[in-house]
Coordinates of C-alpha atoms (C1' of nucleotides) and ligand atoms in Angstrom, one line a residue:
Chain A
M1 CA 102.8 137.0 84.4
G2 CA 101.9 135.4 81.1
S3 CA 98.5 134.4 80.0
K4 CA 98.8 131.0 81.6
K5 CA 97.4 130.8 85.0
N6 CA 99.4 129.2 87.7
F7 CA 97.2 126.2 88.1
K8 CA 99.7 124.9 90.5
N9 CA 97.9 126.9 93.2
L10 CA 94.5 125.4 92.6
P11 CA 93.0 123.9 95.8
H12 CA 93.4 120.2 96.0
K13 CA 89.7 119.8 96.3
T14 CA 89.2 121.8 93.1
I15 CA 91.5 119.4 91.3
E16 CA 89.4 116.5 92.4
R17 CA 86.2 118.1 91.4
L18 CA 87.6 119.1 88.0
S19 CA 88.2 115.5 87.3
Q20 CA 84.6 114.7 88.4
Y21 CA 83.1 117.5 86.4
R22 CA 84.8 116.2 83.3
R23 CA 83.4 112.8 83.7
A24 CA 79.9 114.1 84.2
L25 CA 80.4 116.4 81.2
L26 CA 81.5 113.5 79.0
I27 CA 78.3 111.7 79.8
C28 CA 76.2 114.7 79.0
L29 CA 78.0 115.1 75.7
D30 CA 77.1 111.6 74.8
N31 CA 73.5 112.6 75.4
N32 CA 73.8 115.3 72.7
K33 CA 73.7 118.2 75.1
T34 CA 75.9 121.1 74.1
H35 CA 75.5 123.4 77.1
I36 CA 75.0 122.9 80.8
F37 CA 74.2 125.1 83.8
S38 CA 76.1 125.2 87.0
H39 CA 73.2 123.9 89.0
E40 CA 73.0 120.8 86.7
I41 CA 76.6 120.0 87.2
A42 CA 76.1 120.6 90.9
K43 CA 73.3 118.2 91.2
I44 CA 75.2 115.4 89.6
Q45 CA 78.1 115.9 92.0
H46 CA 76.0 116.5 95.2
I47 CA 77.5 120.0 95.7
T48 CA 76.3 123.5 95.3
P49 CA 76.1 125.6 92.1
V50 CA 78.2 128.2 93.7
Q51 CA 81.0 125.8 94.3
V52 CA 80.9 124.8 90.6
R53 CA 81.0 128.4 89.5
R54 CA 83.8 129.2 91.8
D55 CA 85.9 126.3 90.6
L56 CA 85.3 127.4 87.0
M57 CA 86.2 130.9 87.9
L58 CA 89.5 129.7 89.4
I59 CA 90.4 128.0 86.1
G60 CA 89.4 131.1 84.2
Y61 CA 86.4 129.7 82.3
S62 CA 83.4 131.8 81.4
G63 CA 80.0 130.5 80.4
T64 CA 77.3 132.2 78.5
L65 CA 74.6 133.9 80.4
R66 CA 71.3 132.1 80.4
K67 CA 72.8 129.3 78.3
G68 CA 75.4 127.9 80.7
Y69 CA 78.7 126.4 79.9
N70 CA 79.8 125.0 76.6
I71 CA 80.4 121.4 77.5
Q72 CA 83.0 120.6 74.8
E73 CA 85.0 123.7 75.6
L74 CA 85.0 123.0 79.3
I75 CA 86.1 119.4 78.8
D76 CA 88.9 120.6 76.6
L77 CA 90.0 123.3 79.1
I78 CA 89.9 120.9 82.1
G79 CA 92.1 118.6 79.9
T80 CA 94.7 121.3 79.4
I81 CA 94.9 121.7 83.2
I82 CA 94.8 118.2 84.6
D83 CA 96.1 116.2 81.7
N84 CA 99.7 115.8 80.7
E85 CA 100.0 116.8 77.1
E86 CA 101.7 113.7 75.9
G87 CA 99.7 111.5 78.3
L88 CA 101.0 109.7 81.3
N89 CA 101.6 106.0 81.0
T90 CA 100.5 103.9 83.8
T91 CA 101.0 100.3 85.1
I92 CA 99.3 98.0 87.5
I93 CA 101.3 95.7 89.8
G94 CA 99.4 92.6 90.7
M95 CA 96.8 91.3 88.3
G96 CA 94.5 89.7 90.9
N97 CA 90.8 90.5 91.4
L98 CA 91.3 94.1 92.1
G99 CA 94.0 94.7 89.5
R100 CA 91.8 93.1 86.8
A101 CA 88.8 95.1 87.9
L102 CA 90.8 98.3 87.6
I103 CA 92.2 97.5 84.2
K104 CA 88.8 96.6 82.8
Y105 CA 87.4 99.8 84.2
L106 CA 90.1 102.1 83.0
S107 CA 90.7 100.7 79.5
G108 CA 88.5 102.5 77.0
K109 CA 87.9 105.5 79.2
R110 CA 88.6 108.7 77.3
S111 CA 91.6 109.7 79.4
K112 CA 95.2 110.6 78.8
L113 CA 96.0 108.1 81.3
E114 CA 96.7 104.9 79.6
I115 CA 97.5 101.5 81.2
V116 CA 100.3 100.2 79.1
A117 CA 101.5 97.3 81.2
G118 CA 100.6 94.9 84.0
F119 CA 102.8 92.8 86.2
D120 CA 102.5 89.7 88.3
T121 CA 104.5 86.9 89.8
N122 CA 102.1 84.1 89.0
P123 CA 103.4 82.1 86.0
D124 CA 99.7 81.3 85.0
K125 CA 99.1 85.0 84.5
I126 CA 102.4 86.1 83.0
G127 CA 102.2 86.2 79.2
N128 CA 98.4 86.5 79.2
K129 CA 96.4 89.6 78.3
F130 CA 93.7 91.0 80.5
S131 CA 91.3 93.5 78.9
G132 CA 93.9 93.9 76.2
I133 CA 96.8 94.6 78.6
Q134 CA 99.8 92.3 78.5
C135 CA 100.8 90.8 81.9
S136 CA 104.6 90.6 82.3
S137 CA 106.9 89.1 84.9
I138 CA 107.8 91.4 87.8
E139 CA 111.4 90.6 86.9
H140 CA 111.1 92.8 83.8
L141 CA 109.5 95.7 85.7
D142 CA 112.5 98.0 85.7
K143 CA 113.2 97.4 82.0
I144 CA 109.6 97.9 80.8
I145 CA 109.0 101.0 83.0
K146 CA 111.9 102.6 81.4
E147 CA 111.2 101.4 77.8
K148 CA 107.6 102.5 77.9
N149 CA 108.2 105.7 79.8
I150 CA 105.8 104.7 82.6
K151 CA 105.2 107.4 85.1
I152 CA 102.5 106.1 87.4
G153 CA 102.2 102.8 89.2
I154 CA 99.1 101.3 90.8
I155 CA 99.8 98.7 93.5
T156 CA 97.3 95.8 93.9
V157 CA 99.5 93.1 95.2
P158 CA 99.0 91.1 98.4
E159 CA 99.6 93.2 101.5
D160 CA 102.9 91.6 102.4
Q161 CA 104.4 92.4 99.0
T162 CA 103.5 96.1 99.1
I163 CA 106.6 97.7 100.5
E164 CA 108.9 95.7 98.3
M165 CA 106.9 96.5 95.1
A166 CA 106.7 100.2 96.0
Q167 CA 110.4 100.2 96.4
K168 CA 110.9 98.5 93.0
L169 CA 108.7 101.2 91.4
V170 CA 110.6 104.0 93.0
D171 CA 113.9 102.5 91.9
A172 CA 112.6 102.2 88.4
G173 CA 112.0 106.0 88.4
I174 CA 108.2 106.1 88.8
K175 CA 106.8 109.6 89.5
G176 CA 103.4 108.7 91.2
I177 CA 102.1 105.8 93.1
L178 CA 98.5 104.9 93.9
N179 CA 98.5 102.2 96.6
Y180 CA 95.3 100.2 97.0
T181 CA 96.6 97.8 99.5
P182 CA 96.0 98.4 103.2
K183 CA 99.7 98.5 103.9
P184 CA 101.0 102.1 104.0
V185 CA 104.2 102.7 102.2
E186 CA 106.9 105.4 102.3
V187 CA 108.3 107.0 99.3
P188 CA 110.8 109.8 98.7
D189 CA 109.6 113.4 98.3
H190 CA 109.9 113.4 94.6
V191 CA 107.3 110.7 94.2
Y192 CA 103.6 111.6 94.7
L193 CA 101.7 109.1 96.7
E194 CA 98.0 108.5 97.2
E195 CA 96.7 105.6 99.3
Y196 CA 93.1 104.4 99.4
D197 CA 91.6 101.9 101.8
M198 CA 88.1 101.0 101.3
I199 CA 87.7 100.1 105.0
T200 CA 88.1 103.8 105.9
T201 CA 85.3 104.8 103.6
L202 CA 83.1 101.9 104.8
E203 CA 83.7 102.7 108.5
K204 CA 82.9 106.3 107.8
V205 CA 79.6 105.3 106.3
A206 CA 79.0 103.1 109.4
F207 CA 79.8 106.0 111.8
Y208 CA 77.3 108.3 110.2
V209 CA 74.7 105.6 110.0
K210 CA 75.2 105.0 113.7
M211 CA 74.9 108.7 114.4
A212 CA 71.7 109.0 112.5
E213 CA 70.2 106.1 114.4
E214 CA 71.2 107.5 117.8
Q215 CA 69.8 110.8 116.8
K216 CA 66.3 109.3 116.4
K217 CA 66.3 107.9 119.9
Chain B
M1 CA 76.3 116.9 130.1
G2 CA 76.9 113.3 130.9
S3 CA 80.3 111.6 130.7
K4 CA 79.8 110.6 127.1
K5 CA 81.3 113.1 124.7
N6 CA 79.2 114.2 121.8
F7 CA 81.2 112.4 119.2
K8 CA 78.7 113.6 116.7
N9 CA 80.7 116.8 116.4
L10 CA 84.0 115.2 115.6
P11 CA 85.4 116.5 112.3
H12 CA 84.8 114.3 109.3
K13 CA 88.5 114.1 108.8
T14 CA 89.1 112.9 112.3
I15 CA 86.6 110.1 111.8
E16 CA 88.5 108.9 108.7
R17 CA 91.8 109.1 110.6
L18 CA 90.4 107.2 113.6
S19 CA 89.6 104.3 111.3
Q20 CA 93.1 104.5 109.9
Y21 CA 94.7 104.7 113.3
R22 CA 92.9 101.6 114.4
R23 CA 94.1 99.6 111.4
A24 CA 97.6 100.7 112.0
L25 CA 97.3 99.9 115.7
L26 CA 95.9 96.4 115.0
I27 CA 99.0 95.7 113.0
C28 CA 101.2 96.9 115.8
L29 CA 99.4 94.8 118.3
D30 CA 100.1 91.8 116.2
N31 CA 103.8 92.6 116.5
N32 CA 103.6 92.4 120.2
K33 CA 103.9 96.1 120.9
T34 CA 101.8 97.3 123.8
H35 CA 102.5 101.1 123.5
I36 CA 103.0 103.5 120.7
F37 CA 104.1 107.2 120.4
S38 CA 102.2 109.8 118.5
H39 CA 105.1 110.2 116.1
E40 CA 105.0 106.5 115.3
I41 CA 101.4 106.6 114.4
A42 CA 102.0 109.8 112.4
K43 CA 104.7 108.3 110.4
I44 CA 102.6 105.3 109.3
Q45 CA 99.8 107.6 108.2
H46 CA 102.0 110.3 106.6
I47 CA 100.7 113.0 108.9
T48 CA 102.2 115.0 111.8
P49 CA 102.4 113.9 115.4
V50 CA 100.5 117.0 116.4
Q51 CA 97.5 116.0 114.3
V52 CA 97.5 112.6 116.0
R53 CA 97.6 114.0 119.4
R54 CA 94.9 116.5 118.6
D55 CA 92.6 113.8 117.3
L56 CA 93.1 111.7 120.4
M57 CA 92.5 114.8 122.5
L58 CA 89.2 115.2 120.7
I59 CA 88.1 111.7 121.6
G60 CA 89.3 112.3 125.1
Y61 CA 92.0 109.7 125.3
S62 CA 95.2 110.3 127.3
G63 CA 98.4 108.5 126.9
T64 CA 101.2 108.0 129.4
L65 CA 104.0 110.4 129.4
R66 CA 107.2 109.0 127.9
K67 CA 105.5 105.7 127.2
G68 CA 102.9 106.7 124.6
Y69 CA 99.5 105.4 124.1
N70 CA 98.2 102.0 125.2
I71 CA 97.5 100.3 121.9
Q72 CA 94.8 98.0 123.1
E73 CA 93.0 100.7 125.1
L74 CA 93.0 103.0 122.1
I75 CA 91.7 100.3 119.7
D76 CA 88.9 99.7 122.1
L77 CA 88.1 103.3 122.5
I78 CA 88.0 104.0 118.8
G79 CA 85.7 101.0 118.6
T80 CA 83.2 102.5 121.0
I81 CA 83.2 105.7 118.9
I82 CA 83.0 104.5 115.3
D83 CA 81.5 101.0 115.6
N84 CA 78.0 100.2 116.2
E85 CA 77.6 98.2 119.3
E86 CA 75.6 95.4 117.7
G87 CA 77.6 95.6 114.5
L88 CA 76.2 96.8 111.1
N89 CA 75.3 94.2 108.6
T90 CA 76.5 95.0 105.1
T91 CA 75.8 93.7 101.6
I92 CA 77.4 93.9 98.2
I93 CA 75.3 94.3 95.0
G94 CA 77.1 92.9 92.0
M95 CA 79.5 90.0 92.4
G96 CA 81.8 90.9 89.5
N97 CA 85.5 91.5 89.7
L98 CA 85.2 94.4 92.0
G99 CA 82.5 92.9 94.2
R100 CA 84.5 89.8 94.7
A101 CA 87.7 91.7 95.4
L102 CA 85.9 93.6 98.1
I103 CA 84.3 90.6 99.7
K104 CA 87.6 88.8 99.8
Y105 CA 89.3 91.8 101.3
L106 CA 86.6 92.6 103.9
S107 CA 85.9 89.1 105.1
G108 CA 88.2 88.2 108.0
K109 CA 89.0 91.7 109.0
R110 CA 88.4 92.4 112.6
S111 CA 85.6 94.8 112.1
K112 CA 82.1 95.2 113.3
L113 CA 81.1 95.5 109.7
E114 CA 80.1 92.1 108.5
I115 CA 79.3 91.3 104.9
V116 CA 76.2 89.0 105.3
A117 CA 74.9 88.8 101.7
G118 CA 75.8 89.3 98.1
F119 CA 73.4 89.8 95.1
D120 CA 73.7 89.4 91.4
T121 CA 71.5 88.8 88.4
N122 CA 73.7 86.3 86.7
P123 CA 72.3 82.7 87.1
D124 CA 75.8 81.3 87.1
K125 CA 76.6 83.3 90.2
I126 CA 73.4 83.0 92.1
G127 CA 73.5 80.2 94.6
N128 CA 77.3 80.1 94.8
K129 CA 79.5 81.3 97.6
F130 CA 82.3 83.8 97.2
S131 CA 84.8 84.0 100.1
G132 CA 82.1 82.3 102.2
I133 CA 79.4 84.8 101.3
Q134 CA 76.2 83.4 99.7
C135 CA 75.2 85.1 96.4
S136 CA 71.5 85.5 96.0
S137 CA 69.2 86.7 93.3
I138 CA 68.5 90.3 93.2
E139 CA 64.8 89.5 93.3
H140 CA 65.2 88.5 97.0
L141 CA 67.0 91.7 97.9
D142 CA 64.1 93.3 99.7
K143 CA 63.3 90.2 101.7
I144 CA 66.9 89.4 102.7
I145 CA 67.8 93.0 103.6
K146 CA 64.9 93.0 106.1
E147 CA 65.4 89.5 107.4
K148 CA 69.1 90.0 108.0
N149 CA 68.7 93.6 109.2
I150 CA 71.2 94.9 106.7
K151 CA 72.0 98.6 107.1
I152 CA 74.7 99.3 104.5
G153 CA 74.9 98.5 100.8
I154 CA 77.9 98.5 98.5
I155 CA 77.1 98.9 94.9
T156 CA 79.4 97.3 92.3
V157 CA 77.1 96.6 89.4
P158 CA 77.6 97.8 85.8
E159 CA 77.2 101.5 85.4
D160 CA 73.8 101.4 83.8
Q161 CA 72.3 99.4 86.6
T162 CA 73.4 101.8 89.3
I163 CA 70.4 104.1 89.7
E164 CA 68.0 101.2 89.7
M165 CA 69.9 99.2 92.3
A166 CA 70.4 102.2 94.5
Q167 CA 66.6 102.8 94.5
K168 CA 66.0 99.2 95.4
L169 CA 68.3 99.5 98.4
V170 CA 66.6 102.7 99.5
D171 CA 63.2 101.1 99.2
A172 CA 64.4 98.2 101.2
G173 CA 65.2 100.5 104.0
I174 CA 69.0 100.7 103.8
K175 CA 70.7 103.4 105.9
G176 CA 74.0 103.9 104.1
I177 CA 75.2 103.4 100.6
L178 CA 78.8 103.1 99.2
N179 CA 78.7 103.5 95.5
Y180 CA 81.8 102.3 93.6
T181 CA 80.4 102.7 90.1
P182 CA 81.2 105.9 88.2
K183 CA 77.5 106.8 88.0
P184 CA 76.5 109.3 90.7
V185 CA 73.2 108.4 92.4
E186 CA 70.7 110.4 94.4
V187 CA 69.3 109.3 97.7
P188 CA 66.9 110.7 100.3
D189 CA 68.4 112.7 103.2
H190 CA 68.0 109.9 105.7
V191 CA 70.4 107.7 103.7
Y192 CA 74.1 108.4 104.0
L193 CA 75.9 108.3 100.7
E194 CA 79.6 108.0 99.8
E195 CA 80.8 107.7 96.3
Y196 CA 84.3 106.7 95.2
D197 CA 85.7 106.8 91.7
M198 CA 89.2 105.7 91.2
I199 CA 89.6 107.8 88.1
T200 CA 89.4 110.9 90.3
T201 CA 92.2 109.7 92.5
L202 CA 94.3 108.6 89.5
E203 CA 93.8 111.9 87.7
K204 CA 94.8 113.7 90.8
V205 CA 98.1 111.7 91.0
A206 CA 98.6 112.6 87.3
F207 CA 98.0 116.3 87.9
Y208 CA 100.6 116.5 90.7
V209 CA 103.1 114.4 88.7
K210 CA 102.6 116.8 85.9
M211 CA 103.1 119.8 88.2
A212 CA 106.3 118.3 89.6
E213 CA 107.7 117.8 86.1
E214 CA 106.9 121.3 85.0
Q215 CA 108.5 122.6 88.1
K216 CA 111.8 121.2 87.1
K217 CA 111.9 122.9 83.8
Chain C
dT1 C1' 61.0 150.6 77.0
dT2 C1' 60.6 148.9 81.1
dT3 C1' 60.5 145.3 84.3
dG4 C1' 61.3 140.8 86.1
dC5 C1' 63.8 136.8 85.7
dA6 C1' 67.4 133.5 85.6
dC7 C1' 71.6 133.0 85.1
dT8 C1' 77.0 134.1 85.7
dG9 C1' 81.2 135.9 88.1
dT10 C1' 83.4 137.9 92.0
dT11 C1' 84.2 139.4 96.5
dA12 C1' 83.2 138.9 101.5
dT13 C1' 82.2 136.0 105.3
dT14 C1' 82.2 132.0 107.8
dA15 C1' 83.4 127.2 108.9
dT16 C1' 86.6 123.7 108.9
dT17 C1' 91.0 121.8 109.2
dT18 C1' 95.8 122.0 109.9
dT19 C1' 99.9 123.8 112.0
dA20 C1' 102.3 126.1 115.5
dA21 C1' 103.4 127.4 120.1
dC22 C1' 104.1 126.2 124.4
dA23 C1' 103.0 124.7 129.3
dG24 C1' 103.4 120.6 132.1
dC25 C1' 105.3 116.5 133.7
dA26 C1' 107.7 111.9 134.5
dT27 C1' 112.0 110.1 134.0
dG28 C1' 117.0 109.9 133.8
dT29 C1' 121.3 112.1 135.1
dA30 C1' 124.7 114.7 137.5
Chain D
dT1 C1' 118.7 118.1 144.8
dA2 C1' 118.7 120.4 140.3
dC3 C1' 118.3 120.2 135.6
dA4 C1' 118.0 118.4 130.8
dT5 C1' 115.2 115.5 127.9
dG6 C1' 111.4 113.9 125.4
dC7 C1' 107.2 113.1 125.5
dT8 C1' 101.8 114.7 126.1
dG9 C1' 97.7 117.9 126.0
dT10 C1' 95.8 122.3 125.1
dT11 C1' 95.2 126.7 123.3
dA12 C1' 96.3 130.1 119.7
dA13 C1' 97.1 131.1 114.9
dA14 C1' 97.2 130.2 110.1
dA15 C1' 95.8 128.0 106.0
dT16 C1' 92.3 126.0 103.4
dA17 C1' 87.7 125.3 101.9
dA18 C1' 82.8 126.2 101.6
dT19 C1' 79.0 129.3 101.7
dA20 C1' 76.8 133.6 101.3
dA21 C1' 75.9 137.9 99.3
dC22 C1' 75.4 140.5 95.6
dA23 C1' 76.4 143.1 91.3
dG24 C1' 76.0 142.5 86.4
dT25 C1' 73.8 141.1 82.2
dG26 C1' 71.1 139.5 78.4
dC27 C1' 66.7 137.8 77.3
dA28 C1' 61.6 137.7 77.4
dA29 C1' 57.3 139.3 78.4
dA30 C1' 54.4 143.2 79.3
Ligands
NAD1 N1 91.7 99.4 98.7 C1 90.7 98.6 98.6 O1 89.6 99.1 98.6 C2 90.9 97.2 98.4 C3 89.9 96.3 98.1 C4 90.1 95.0 97.9 C5 91.4 94.5 98.0 N2 92.4 95.4 98.4 C6 93.8 94.9 98.5 O2 94.4 94.8 97.2 C7 95.3 93.8 97.1 C8 94.9 92.8 96.0 O3 93.6 92.2 96.3 P1 93.1 91.1 95.3 O4 91.7 90.8 95.8 O5 93.2 91.5 93.9 O6 94.1 89.9 95.6 P2 94.5 88.7 94.7 O7 95.2 87.7 95.5 O8 93.4 88.3 93.8 O9 95.6 89.4 93.7 C9 96.9 89.6 94.0 C10 97.7 89.4 92.8 O10 99.1 89.8 93.0 C11 100.0 88.9 92.5 N3 101.2 89.0 93.1 C12 101.7 88.4 94.3 N4 102.9 88.9 94.6 C13 103.2 89.7 93.7 C14 104.4 90.5 93.5 N5 105.4 90.5 94.3 N6 104.4 91.3 92.4 C15 103.4 91.3 91.5 N7 102.3 90.6 91.6 C16 102.2 89.8 92.7 C17 99.3 87.6 92.7 O11 99.8 86.6 91.8 C18 97.8 87.9 92.4 O12 97.6 87.8 91.0 C19 95.3 93.2 98.5 O13 96.4 93.7 99.2 C20 94.0 93.6 99.1 O14 94.1 93.7 100.5 C21 92.2 96.7 98.6
NAD2 N1 85.3 102.9 91.8 C1 86.3 102.2 91.2 O1 87.4 102.5 91.5 C2 85.9 101.1 90.2 C3 86.9 100.3 89.8 C4 86.6 99.3 88.9 C5 85.3 99.2 88.5 N2 84.3 100.1 88.9 C6 82.9 99.9 88.5 O2 82.4 98.9 89.3 C7 81.4 98.2 88.6 C8 81.7 96.8 88.6 O3 82.9 96.5 87.9 P1 83.4 95.0 87.7 O4 84.7 95.1 87.0 O5 83.2 94.2 88.9 O6 82.3 94.6 86.6 P2 81.7 93.1 86.3 O7 81.0 93.1 85.0 O8 82.8 92.1 86.5 O9 80.7 92.9 87.5 C9 79.4 93.3 87.5 C10 78.5 92.3 88.2 O10 77.2 92.8 88.4 C11 76.2 91.8 88.0 N3 75.0 92.5 87.7 C12 74.6 93.1 86.5 N4 73.4 93.7 86.7 C13 73.1 93.5 88.0 C14 72.0 94.0 88.7 N5 71.0 94.7 88.2 N6 71.9 93.6 90.0 C15 72.9 92.9 90.6 N7 74.0 92.5 89.9 C16 74.1 92.8 88.6 C17 76.9 91.1 86.8 O11 76.3 89.8 86.7 C18 78.3 91.0 87.3 O12 78.5 89.9 88.1 C19 81.3 98.9 87.3 O13 80.3 99.9 87.2 C20 82.6 99.6 87.1 O14 82.6 100.7 86.3 C21 84.6 101.0 89.8

DNA sequence: TTTGCACTGTTATTATTTTAACAGCATGTA
DNA sequence: TACATGCTGTTAAAATAATAACAGTGCAAA
């Protein structure tokens, strides 16, 4: 029962929102704001002020009455919760359109998550740099992952290569995988997996658009 | 109280899973399977067989005992629920790395969602085709959206252009927006909005990797 | 100094989503 | 025929998440 909360029990949804809050806060900080109200954060994220306050309560942060939350303090606190102290090195497998878009997007963000390597099989890409990240041959994956202490792998290879590459990552001792291909993978329990397929999101939008149209009739 | 269920009340999560089931089923169909068990679908999607059966119950589909679900029938039924009969035309705003990756990925999928136009401001891109999709000047956005009856817009422009482009889409009468930039937008109630930021997902992976590591200590 | 206001922080309630429990049934087997 | 097996479909319970309700508080205006 030390002073440190057991953040392990934070709701999954709260974890996601903390990440989002931080990004919104970083933007506000850039605009020379020092404090922010719960309803301001809420508006940016399309949620309710109560939900914001509740999330902040869960992480044990208190704002100042009539002044709101200290942006810098809150950013720092969220950092101590969701970031790894030493940072977590990350790699991208498959430097195609999507892989390069992600690298470009992620590099330069103020995040403890650093992309430290990229891999591909195409000889034209191997040896080149993309947004400052060296692209290596997939043959050296195991070696480089261990050398650079890489913990997270993002998969953006062609669909039919997915399973094989996921296995390679697992064998190299990776701890988390983010799979952007439409091919679902299986990983052992000790590896945390997230999969994202854009079609799901798009079809969801389509469904609710359809519903709204039918409603009008 | 007609025969048609009010699918409007389906849980959001079920909608997402239906889309995922269908994609898994389409793959199975390609492999010449005709039937599938709930536990097989479940394994592919990393969920429980009960959840699959419950979802299918909600949409009123029955399988055959000891034989499972008829894949083609189920695909068709899911289609009648989440697809718009006439299809929903879709456009991508910003034909950069990410926009092109999405176009390439989406074109050719068996989906009622067809990308029918792309827009950009860069003269080098305007007039060209990417994965078969014509890229037009953003100046013609309003005209083309109306002409082609486009209902859904995907935003992949640079962050600082996001708000403006979302507004343009709304003004042109779009019904759903999928925003892939990290800049949150606001839209009127009659427009359905989804936002996705990869950093959230990545930071979530990082958090649970961190938790797993701390657990071991 | 009193009152109203505009916030925060917490607990209570409700809604949503997942999981569990189990009844029912077609098929295979003895 | 009886009975075990391995599925489905449904209802009940539990877990998770969102919303509502409201007490508390410092400031500002009267
Ligand atoms: N989740 C989404 O929203 C989404 C969106 C678009 C694309 N995708 C998927 O992402 C993947 C990549 O899409 P893309 O448009 O970048 O494709 P792409 O063809 O442009 O890129 C694939 C890259 O992977 C490389 N590659 C091939 N085999 C490899 C291997 N075994 N190891 C390492 N690298 C290898 C190729 O040389 C190429 O550079 C595809 O599976 C696609 O379906 C997903
Ligand atoms: N959600 C995610 O996971 C994710 C991942 C990567 C990138 N992104 C974001 O997606 C966006 C695009 O990324 P990218 O790597 O493709 O960038 P990019 O620079 O390669 O592409 C942007 C494109 O938009 C065009 N453009 C600029 N202004 C425009 C306007 N007003 N109207 C129409 N087109 C315009 C540019 O000419 C360019 O072709 C960025 O905002 C980036 O931050 C999001």
